[in-house]
CSV table of C-alpha atoms and ligand atoms in Angstrom, one decimal:
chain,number,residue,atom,x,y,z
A,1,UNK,CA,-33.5,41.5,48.6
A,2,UNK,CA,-33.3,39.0,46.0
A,3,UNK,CA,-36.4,37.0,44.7
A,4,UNK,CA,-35.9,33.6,43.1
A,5,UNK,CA,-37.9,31.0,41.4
A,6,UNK,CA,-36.2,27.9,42.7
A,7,UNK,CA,-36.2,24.9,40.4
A,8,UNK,CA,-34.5,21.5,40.5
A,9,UNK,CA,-35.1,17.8,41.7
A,10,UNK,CA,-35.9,16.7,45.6
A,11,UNK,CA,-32.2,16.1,46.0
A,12,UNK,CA,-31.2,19.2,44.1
A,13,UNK,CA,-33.7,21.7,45.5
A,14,UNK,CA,-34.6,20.4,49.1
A,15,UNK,CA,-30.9,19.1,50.2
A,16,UNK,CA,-30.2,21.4,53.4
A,17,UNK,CA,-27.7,23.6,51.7
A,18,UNK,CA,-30.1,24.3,48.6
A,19,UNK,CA,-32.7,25.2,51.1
A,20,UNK,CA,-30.5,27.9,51.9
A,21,UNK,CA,-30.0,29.3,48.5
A,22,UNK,CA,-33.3,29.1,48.0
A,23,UNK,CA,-34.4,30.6,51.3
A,24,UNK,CA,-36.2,33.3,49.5
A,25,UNK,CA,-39.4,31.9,47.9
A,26,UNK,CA,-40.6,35.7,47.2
A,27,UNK,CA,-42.7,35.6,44.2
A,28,UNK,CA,-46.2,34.7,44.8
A,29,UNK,CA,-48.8,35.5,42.0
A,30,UNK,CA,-49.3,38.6,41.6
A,31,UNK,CA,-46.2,39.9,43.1
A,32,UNK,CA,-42.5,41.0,41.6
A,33,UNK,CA,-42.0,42.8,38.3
A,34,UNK,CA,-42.1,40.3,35.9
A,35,UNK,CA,-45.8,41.2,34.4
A,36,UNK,CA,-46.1,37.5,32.9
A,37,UNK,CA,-44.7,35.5,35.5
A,38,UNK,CA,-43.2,31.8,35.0
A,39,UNK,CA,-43.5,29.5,37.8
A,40,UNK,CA,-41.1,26.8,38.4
A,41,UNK,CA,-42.0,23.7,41.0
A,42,UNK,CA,-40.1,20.8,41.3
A,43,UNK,CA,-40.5,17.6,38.8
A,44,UNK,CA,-40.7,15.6,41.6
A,45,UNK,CA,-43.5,17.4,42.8
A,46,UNK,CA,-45.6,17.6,39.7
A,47,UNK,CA,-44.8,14.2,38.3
A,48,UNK,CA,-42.0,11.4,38.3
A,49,UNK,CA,-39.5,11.2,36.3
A,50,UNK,CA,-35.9,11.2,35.1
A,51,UNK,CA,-33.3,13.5,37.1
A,52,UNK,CA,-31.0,13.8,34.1
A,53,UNK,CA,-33.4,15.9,32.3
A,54,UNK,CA,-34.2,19.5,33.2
A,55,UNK,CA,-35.7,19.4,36.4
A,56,UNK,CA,-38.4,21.8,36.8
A,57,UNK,CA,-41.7,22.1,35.4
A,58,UNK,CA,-43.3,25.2,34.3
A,59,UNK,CA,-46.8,26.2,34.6
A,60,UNK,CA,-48.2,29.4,32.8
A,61,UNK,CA,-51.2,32.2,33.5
A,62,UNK,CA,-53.5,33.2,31.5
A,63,UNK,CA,-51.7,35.4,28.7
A,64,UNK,CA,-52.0,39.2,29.9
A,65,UNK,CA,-52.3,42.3,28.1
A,66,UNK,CA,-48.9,42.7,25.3
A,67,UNK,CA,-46.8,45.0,27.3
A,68,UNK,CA,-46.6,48.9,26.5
A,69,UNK,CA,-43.7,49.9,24.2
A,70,UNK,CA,-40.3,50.2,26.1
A,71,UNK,CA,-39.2,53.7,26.6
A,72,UNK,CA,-36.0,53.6,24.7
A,73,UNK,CA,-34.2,56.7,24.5
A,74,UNK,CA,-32.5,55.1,21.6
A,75,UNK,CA,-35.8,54.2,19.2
A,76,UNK,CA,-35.5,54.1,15.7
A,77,UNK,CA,-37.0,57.3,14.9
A,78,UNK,CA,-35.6,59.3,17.4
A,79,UNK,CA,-31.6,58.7,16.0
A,80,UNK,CA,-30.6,60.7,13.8
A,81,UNK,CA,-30.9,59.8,9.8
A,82,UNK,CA,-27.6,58.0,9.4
A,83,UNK,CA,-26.9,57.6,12.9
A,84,UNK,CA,-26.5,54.5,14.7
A,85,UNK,CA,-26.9,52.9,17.8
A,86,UNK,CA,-23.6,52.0,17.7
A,87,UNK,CA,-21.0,54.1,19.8
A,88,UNK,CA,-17.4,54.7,19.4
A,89,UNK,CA,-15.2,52.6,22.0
A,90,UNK,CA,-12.9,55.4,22.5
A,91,UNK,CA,-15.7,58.4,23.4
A,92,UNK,CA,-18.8,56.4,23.6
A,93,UNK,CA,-19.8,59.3,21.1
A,94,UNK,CA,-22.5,57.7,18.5
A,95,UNK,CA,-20.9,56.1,15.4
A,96,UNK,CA,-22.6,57.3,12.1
A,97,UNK,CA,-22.3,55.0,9.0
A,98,UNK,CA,-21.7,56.3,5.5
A,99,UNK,CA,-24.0,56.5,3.0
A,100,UNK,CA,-27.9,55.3,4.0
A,101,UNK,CA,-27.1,52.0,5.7
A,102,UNK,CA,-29.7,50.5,8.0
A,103,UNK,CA,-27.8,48.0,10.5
A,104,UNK,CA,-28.2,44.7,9.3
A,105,UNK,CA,-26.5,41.4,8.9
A,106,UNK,CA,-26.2,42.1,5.1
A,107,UNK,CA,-25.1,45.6,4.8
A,108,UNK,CA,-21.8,45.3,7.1
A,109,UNK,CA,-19.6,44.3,4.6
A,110,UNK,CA,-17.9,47.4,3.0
A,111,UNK,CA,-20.3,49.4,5.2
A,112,UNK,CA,-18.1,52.5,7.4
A,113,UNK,CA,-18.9,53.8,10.9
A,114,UNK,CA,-16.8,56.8,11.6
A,115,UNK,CA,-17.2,58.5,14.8
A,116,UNK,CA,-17.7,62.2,14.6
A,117,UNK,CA,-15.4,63.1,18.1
A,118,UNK,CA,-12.5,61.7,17.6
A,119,UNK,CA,-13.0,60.8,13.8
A,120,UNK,CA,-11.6,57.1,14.4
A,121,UNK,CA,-13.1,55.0,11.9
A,122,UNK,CA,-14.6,51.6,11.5
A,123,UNK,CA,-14.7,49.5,8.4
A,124,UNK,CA,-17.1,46.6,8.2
A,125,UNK,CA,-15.6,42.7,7.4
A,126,UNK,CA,-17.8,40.1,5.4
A,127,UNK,CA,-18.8,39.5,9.3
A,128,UNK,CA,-19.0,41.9,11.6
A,129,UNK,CA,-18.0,45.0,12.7
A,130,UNK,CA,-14.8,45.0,14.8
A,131,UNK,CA,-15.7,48.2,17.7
A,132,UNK,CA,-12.6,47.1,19.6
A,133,UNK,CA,-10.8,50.0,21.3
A,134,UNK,CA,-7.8,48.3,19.6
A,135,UNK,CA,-9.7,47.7,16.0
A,136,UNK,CA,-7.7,49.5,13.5
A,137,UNK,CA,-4.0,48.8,14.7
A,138,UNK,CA,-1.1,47.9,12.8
A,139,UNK,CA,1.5,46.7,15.2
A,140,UNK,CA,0.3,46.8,18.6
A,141,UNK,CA,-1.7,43.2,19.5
A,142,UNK,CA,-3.1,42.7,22.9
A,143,UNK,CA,-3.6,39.0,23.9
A,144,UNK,CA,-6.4,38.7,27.2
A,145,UNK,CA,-7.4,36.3,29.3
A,146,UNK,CA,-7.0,32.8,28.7
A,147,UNK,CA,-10.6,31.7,28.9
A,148,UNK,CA,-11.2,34.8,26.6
A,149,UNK,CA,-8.8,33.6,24.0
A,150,UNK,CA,-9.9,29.8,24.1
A,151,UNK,CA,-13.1,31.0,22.7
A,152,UNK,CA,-10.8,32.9,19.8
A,153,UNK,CA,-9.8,29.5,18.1
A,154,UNK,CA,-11.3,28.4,15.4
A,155,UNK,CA,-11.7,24.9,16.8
A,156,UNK,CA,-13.6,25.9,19.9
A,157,UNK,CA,-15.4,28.6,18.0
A,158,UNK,CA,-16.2,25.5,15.6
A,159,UNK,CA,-17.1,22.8,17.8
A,160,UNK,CA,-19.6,24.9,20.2
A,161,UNK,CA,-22.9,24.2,18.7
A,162,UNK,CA,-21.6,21.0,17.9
A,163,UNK,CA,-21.3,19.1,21.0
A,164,UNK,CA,-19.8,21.9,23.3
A,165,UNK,CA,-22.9,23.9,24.5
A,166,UNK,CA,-24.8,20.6,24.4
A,167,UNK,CA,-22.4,19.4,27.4
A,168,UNK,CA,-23.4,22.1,29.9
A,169,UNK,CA,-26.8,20.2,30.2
A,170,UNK,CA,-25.0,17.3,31.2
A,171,UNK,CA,-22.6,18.5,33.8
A,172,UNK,CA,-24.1,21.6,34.9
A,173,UNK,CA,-28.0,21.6,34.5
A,174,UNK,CA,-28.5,23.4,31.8
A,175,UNK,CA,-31.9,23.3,30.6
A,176,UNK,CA,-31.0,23.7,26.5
A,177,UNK,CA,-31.0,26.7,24.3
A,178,UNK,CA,-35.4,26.5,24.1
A,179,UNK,CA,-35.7,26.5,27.7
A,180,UNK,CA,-33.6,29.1,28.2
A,181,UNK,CA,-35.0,31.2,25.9
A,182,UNK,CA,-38.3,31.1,27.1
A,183,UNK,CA,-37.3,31.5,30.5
A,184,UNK,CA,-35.0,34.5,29.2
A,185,UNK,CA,-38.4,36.1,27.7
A,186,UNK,CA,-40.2,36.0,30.7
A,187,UNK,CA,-37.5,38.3,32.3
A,188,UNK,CA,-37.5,40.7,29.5
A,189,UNK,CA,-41.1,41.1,29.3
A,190,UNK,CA,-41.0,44.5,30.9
A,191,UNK,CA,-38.6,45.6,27.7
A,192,UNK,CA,-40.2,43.4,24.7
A,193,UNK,CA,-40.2,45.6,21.6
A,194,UNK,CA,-36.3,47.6,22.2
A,195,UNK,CA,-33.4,47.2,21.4
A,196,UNK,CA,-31.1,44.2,23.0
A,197,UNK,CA,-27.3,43.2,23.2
A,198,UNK,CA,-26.7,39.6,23.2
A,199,UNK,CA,-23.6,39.7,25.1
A,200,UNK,CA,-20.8,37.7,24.5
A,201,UNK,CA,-23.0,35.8,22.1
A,202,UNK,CA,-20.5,33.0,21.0
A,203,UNK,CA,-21.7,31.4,17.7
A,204,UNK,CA,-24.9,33.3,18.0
A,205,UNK,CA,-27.8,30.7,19.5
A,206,UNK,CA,-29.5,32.8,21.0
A,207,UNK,CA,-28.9,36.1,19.2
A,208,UNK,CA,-30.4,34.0,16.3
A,209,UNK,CA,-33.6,33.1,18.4
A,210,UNK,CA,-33.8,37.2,19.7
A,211,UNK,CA,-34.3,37.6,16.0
A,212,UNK,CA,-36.5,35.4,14.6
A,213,UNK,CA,-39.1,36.0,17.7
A,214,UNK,CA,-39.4,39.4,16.5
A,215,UNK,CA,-39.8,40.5,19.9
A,216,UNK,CA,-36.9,43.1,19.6
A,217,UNK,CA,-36.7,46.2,17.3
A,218,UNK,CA,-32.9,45.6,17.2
A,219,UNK,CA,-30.4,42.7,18.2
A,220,UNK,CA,-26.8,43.1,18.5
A,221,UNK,CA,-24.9,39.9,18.3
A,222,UNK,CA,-21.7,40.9,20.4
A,223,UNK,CA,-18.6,38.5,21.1
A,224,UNK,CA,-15.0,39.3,21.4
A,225,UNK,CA,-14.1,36.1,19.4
A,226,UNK,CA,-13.6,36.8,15.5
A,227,UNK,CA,-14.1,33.2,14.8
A,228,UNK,CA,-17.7,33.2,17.1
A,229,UNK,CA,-18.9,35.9,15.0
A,230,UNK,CA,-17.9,34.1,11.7
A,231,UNK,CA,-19.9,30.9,12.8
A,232,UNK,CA,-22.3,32.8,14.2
A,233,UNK,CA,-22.7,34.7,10.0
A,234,UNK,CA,-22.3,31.3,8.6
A,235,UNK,CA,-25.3,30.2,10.3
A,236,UNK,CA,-27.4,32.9,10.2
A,237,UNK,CA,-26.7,32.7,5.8
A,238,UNK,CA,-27.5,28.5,5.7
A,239,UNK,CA,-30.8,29.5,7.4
A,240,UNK,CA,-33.8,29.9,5.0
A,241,UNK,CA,-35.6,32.7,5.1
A,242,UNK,CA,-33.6,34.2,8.4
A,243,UNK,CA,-34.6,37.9,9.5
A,244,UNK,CA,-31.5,39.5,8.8
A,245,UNK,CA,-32.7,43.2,9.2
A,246,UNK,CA,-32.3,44.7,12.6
A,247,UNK,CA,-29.3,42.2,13.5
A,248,UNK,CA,-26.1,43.3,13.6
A,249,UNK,CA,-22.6,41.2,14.5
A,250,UNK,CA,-20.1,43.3,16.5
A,251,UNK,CA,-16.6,42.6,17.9
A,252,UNK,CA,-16.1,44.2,21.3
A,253,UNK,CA,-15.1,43.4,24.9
A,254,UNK,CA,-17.7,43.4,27.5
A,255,UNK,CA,-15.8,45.6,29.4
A,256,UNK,CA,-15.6,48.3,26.8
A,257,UNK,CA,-19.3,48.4,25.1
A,258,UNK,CA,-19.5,50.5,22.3
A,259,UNK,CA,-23.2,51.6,23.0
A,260,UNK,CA,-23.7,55.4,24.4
A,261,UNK,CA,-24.9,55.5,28.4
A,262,UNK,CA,-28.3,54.5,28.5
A,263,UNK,CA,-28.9,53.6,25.2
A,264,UNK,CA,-30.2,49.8,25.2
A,265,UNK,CA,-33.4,48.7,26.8
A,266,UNK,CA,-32.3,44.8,27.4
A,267,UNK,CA,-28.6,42.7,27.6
A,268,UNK,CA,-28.6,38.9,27.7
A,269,UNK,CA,-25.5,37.3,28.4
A,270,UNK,CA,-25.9,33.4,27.8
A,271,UNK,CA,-22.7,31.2,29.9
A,272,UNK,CA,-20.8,33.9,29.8
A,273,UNK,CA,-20.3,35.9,33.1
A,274,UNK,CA,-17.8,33.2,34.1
A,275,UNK,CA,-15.9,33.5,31.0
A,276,UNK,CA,-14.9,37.0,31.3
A,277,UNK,CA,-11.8,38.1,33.2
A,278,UNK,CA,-13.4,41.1,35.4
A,279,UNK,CA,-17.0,40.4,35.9
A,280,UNK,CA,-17.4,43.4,38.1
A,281,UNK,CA,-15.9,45.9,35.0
A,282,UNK,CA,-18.6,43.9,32.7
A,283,UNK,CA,-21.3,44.1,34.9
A,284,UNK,CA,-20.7,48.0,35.6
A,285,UNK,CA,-20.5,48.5,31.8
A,286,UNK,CA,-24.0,46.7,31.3
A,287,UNK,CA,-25.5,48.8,34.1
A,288,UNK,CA,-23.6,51.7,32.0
A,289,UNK,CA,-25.3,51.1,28.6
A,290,UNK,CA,-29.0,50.0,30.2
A,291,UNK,CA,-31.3,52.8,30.2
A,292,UNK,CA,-33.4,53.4,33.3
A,293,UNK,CA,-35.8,50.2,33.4
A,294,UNK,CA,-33.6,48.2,31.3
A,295,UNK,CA,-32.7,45.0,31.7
A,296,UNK,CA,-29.9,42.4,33.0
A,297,UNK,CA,-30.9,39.0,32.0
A,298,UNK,CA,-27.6,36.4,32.3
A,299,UNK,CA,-26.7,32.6,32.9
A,300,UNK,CA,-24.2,30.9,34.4
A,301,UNK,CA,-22.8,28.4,37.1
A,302,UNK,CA,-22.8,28.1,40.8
A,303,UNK,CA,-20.2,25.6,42.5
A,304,UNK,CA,-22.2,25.2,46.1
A,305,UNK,CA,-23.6,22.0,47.5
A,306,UNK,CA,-20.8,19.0,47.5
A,307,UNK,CA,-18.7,21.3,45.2
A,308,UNK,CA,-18.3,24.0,48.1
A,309,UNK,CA,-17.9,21.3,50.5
A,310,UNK,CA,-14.2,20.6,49.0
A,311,UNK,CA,-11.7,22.1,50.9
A,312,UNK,CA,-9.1,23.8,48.5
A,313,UNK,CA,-12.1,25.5,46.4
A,314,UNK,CA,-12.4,28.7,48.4
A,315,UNK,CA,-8.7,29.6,49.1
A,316,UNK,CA,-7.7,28.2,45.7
A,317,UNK,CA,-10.5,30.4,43.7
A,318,UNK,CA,-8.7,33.2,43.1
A,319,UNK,CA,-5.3,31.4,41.9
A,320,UNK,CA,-7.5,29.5,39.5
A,321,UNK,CA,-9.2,32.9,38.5
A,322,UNK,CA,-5.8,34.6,38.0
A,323,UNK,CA,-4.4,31.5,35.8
A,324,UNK,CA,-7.5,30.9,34.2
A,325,UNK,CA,-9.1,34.4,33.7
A,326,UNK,CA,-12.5,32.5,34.1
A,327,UNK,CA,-14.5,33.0,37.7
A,328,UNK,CA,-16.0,30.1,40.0
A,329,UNK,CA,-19.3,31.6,41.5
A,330,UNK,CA,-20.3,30.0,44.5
A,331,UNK,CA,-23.4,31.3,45.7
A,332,UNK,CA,-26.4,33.6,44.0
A,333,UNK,CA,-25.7,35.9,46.9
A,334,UNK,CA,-22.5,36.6,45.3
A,335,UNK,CA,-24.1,37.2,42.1
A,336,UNK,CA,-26.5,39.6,43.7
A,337,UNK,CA,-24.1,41.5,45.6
A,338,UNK,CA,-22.2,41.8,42.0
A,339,UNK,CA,-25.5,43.4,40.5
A,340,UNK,CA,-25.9,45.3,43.5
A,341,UNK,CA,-22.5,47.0,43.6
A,342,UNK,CA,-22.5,47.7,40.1
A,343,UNK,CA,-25.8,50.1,40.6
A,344,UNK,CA,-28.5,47.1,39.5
A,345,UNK,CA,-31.5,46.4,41.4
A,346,UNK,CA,-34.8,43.7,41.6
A,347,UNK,CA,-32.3,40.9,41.7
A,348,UNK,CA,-33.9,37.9,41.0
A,349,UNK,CA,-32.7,34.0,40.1
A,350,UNK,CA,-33.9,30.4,39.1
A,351,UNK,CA,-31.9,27.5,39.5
A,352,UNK,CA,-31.7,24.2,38.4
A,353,UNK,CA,-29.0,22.0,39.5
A,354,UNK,CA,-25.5,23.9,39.0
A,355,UNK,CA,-27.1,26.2,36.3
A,356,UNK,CA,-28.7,29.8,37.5
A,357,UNK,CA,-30.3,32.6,35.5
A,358,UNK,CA,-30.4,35.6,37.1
A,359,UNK,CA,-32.2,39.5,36.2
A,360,UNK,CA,-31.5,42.5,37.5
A,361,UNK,CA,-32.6,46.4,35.9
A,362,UNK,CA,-31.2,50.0,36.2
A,363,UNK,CA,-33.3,51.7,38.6
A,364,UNK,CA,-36.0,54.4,36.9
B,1,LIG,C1,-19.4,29.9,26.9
B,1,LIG,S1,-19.5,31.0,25.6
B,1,LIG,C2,-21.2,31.5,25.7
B,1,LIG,C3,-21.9,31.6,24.3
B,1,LIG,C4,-23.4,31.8,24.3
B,1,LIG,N1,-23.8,33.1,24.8
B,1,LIG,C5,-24.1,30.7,25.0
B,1,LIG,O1,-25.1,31.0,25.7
B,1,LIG,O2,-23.8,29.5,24.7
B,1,LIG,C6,-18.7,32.4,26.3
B,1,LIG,C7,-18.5,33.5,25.3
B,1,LIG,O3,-17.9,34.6,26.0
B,1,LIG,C8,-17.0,35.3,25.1
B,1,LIG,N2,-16.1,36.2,25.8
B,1,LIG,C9,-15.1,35.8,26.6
B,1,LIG,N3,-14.4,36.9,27.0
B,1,LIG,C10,-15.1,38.0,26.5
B,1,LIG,C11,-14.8,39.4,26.5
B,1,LIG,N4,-13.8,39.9,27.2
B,1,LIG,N5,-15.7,40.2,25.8
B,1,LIG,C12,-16.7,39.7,25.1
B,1,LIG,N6,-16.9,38.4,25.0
B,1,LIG,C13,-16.1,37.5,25.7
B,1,LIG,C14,-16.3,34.2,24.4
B,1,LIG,O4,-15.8,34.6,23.2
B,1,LIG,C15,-17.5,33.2,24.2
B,1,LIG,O5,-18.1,33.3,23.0
């Protein structure tokens, strides 16, 4: 059974249908898994103002003890000298890199992985290191999804700090890249310290916060989108005094992770779940890679309220999935039973407005 942490204004949170969504007000202090707990009340409830901005208020406890070290079965010391936590997307056999390298933003460049199974190599660009099943071929090009390939385009890969991600607070309650982040870090809690994929990362916002917290012994900036990854580099180099060790900028498709089963303590995926063209295979890969106690942390959009009052939007959902590739989520249950199905449990949400984050772990 889910457990949310229901935010948003009078009209957003207490309209009848909302009260719905929200019918499960299960965490109490003291309760759930989260061992520093945020807790969201209504704006309206805690003082008046403006409906536009993010519309919940938070409210902390007293700072506990720092959590215990996550149990990664992937830790630095236990790999192997020049072995990786990367995994070949063919196998899922673990990639190791020539020479002495030490994952890093710097170090790709030139850098090899070669995978010692089935020996298929991987050479790393100025960028990033493209873990494609399909990396390395000649002739053979494989175009996906639409809403996949929008994101390929240098002009939308451009243009999404700049005005693009900004929107979603405007049309879809979004709190803002801060918020979210420290929302984010309240789920993770439990796995502070590991390793974590930030999946589907675009132009790298918040793979660029995972690293300068320091709160992670690894962060893998992952996107499918060459041109992501390249503003997400370009960033990371105009930055000052950036972290650059223990990041590193992959190309790969969600639904074929290069990470061996049970390797990675934490995956974030930021506006992404609706992007990709089988959330179920992604979802099932996720709960693949997570090791047992790891954990799901991901964003996205919910059309319910008015939107689910229009008439077309069920029946049409699927013909605008198949033309689009993208996915219209309608209700958190949905998003639960996805986690659910794909072998994830403790599935918990906030809301505000259209926006939802949800969590979910593999079971110990
Ligand atoms: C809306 S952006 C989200 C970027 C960022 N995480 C954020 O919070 O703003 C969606 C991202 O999903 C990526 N994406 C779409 N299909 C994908 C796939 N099959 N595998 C990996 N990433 C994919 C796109 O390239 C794009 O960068």
């Amino acid at each position: 059974m889910a457990s949310s942490i229901c935010g948003g204004n009078l009209a957003s949170v207490f309209a009848p249908r909302r009260l719905g969504s929200c019918r499960r007000l299960l965490l109490k202090p003291g309760e759930g898994s989260l061992e520093r707990r945020r807790f969201l009340v209504p704006r309206a409830s805690a003082s008046s103002s403006s409906s536009s901005s993010p519309s919940f208020v938070e409210t902390k406890p007293p700072s506990p003890p720092p959590p215990p070290p996550p149990e990664s079965t992937m830790d630095k010391e236990k790999l192997g000298s020049n072995q990786t936590v990367l995994a070949c997307p063919i196998c899922y056999e673990p990639l190791t890199c020539t020479g002495n390298m030490v994952l890093s933003v710097d170090s790709t460049s030139g850098s090899t992985l070669e995978c010692g199974t089935c020996k298929k190599t991987y050479v790393g660009n100025e960028t990033h290191f493209d873990l494609t099943a399909a990396s390395g071929t000649k002739e053979y090009g494989e175009p996906m999804a639409l809403s996949t390939e929008l994101f390929r385009t240098p002009l939308v890969s451009y243009l999404y700090e700049r005005g693009w991600r900004q929107s979603f607070s405007v049309w879809g309650g979004f709190p803002g890249p801060e918020k979210e982040f420290e929302l984010t870090k309240g789920f993770l809690r439990p796995v502070l310290g590991g390793n974590i994929i930030d999946a589907s990362c675009g132009s790298g916002l918040f793979s660029r916060l995972f690293a300068k917290s320091g709160l992670f012994s690894l962060v893998i900036a992952l996107d499918y989108s060459e041109n992501m990854l390249k503003q997400c580099y370009e960033f990371i180099q105009e930055e000052e005094n950036f972290p650059k060790e223990n990041l590193a900028l992959v190309r790969a498709d969600i639904s074929r992770l290069p990470f061996a089963s049970s390797s990675i303590d934490a995956v974030h995926a930021g506006a992404a779940l609706h992007c990709w063209p089988s959330p179920s295979t992604a979802v099932a890969e996720i709960s693949r890679v997570l090791r047992p106690g790891g954990v799901f942390v991901a964003t996205t959009y919910l059309l319910d309220g008015p939107f689910a009052l229009f008439p077309l939007l069920r029946p049409l959902r699927q013909n605008i999935s198949q033309i689009s590739g993208s996915h219209i989520f309608l209700s958190e249950d949905e998003l639960e039973d996805l986690c659910r199905t794909c072998g994830l449990i403790g599935f918990k949400y906030v809301r505000n407005e259209r926006f939802v984050m949800i969590s979910a772990s593999r079971p110990r």
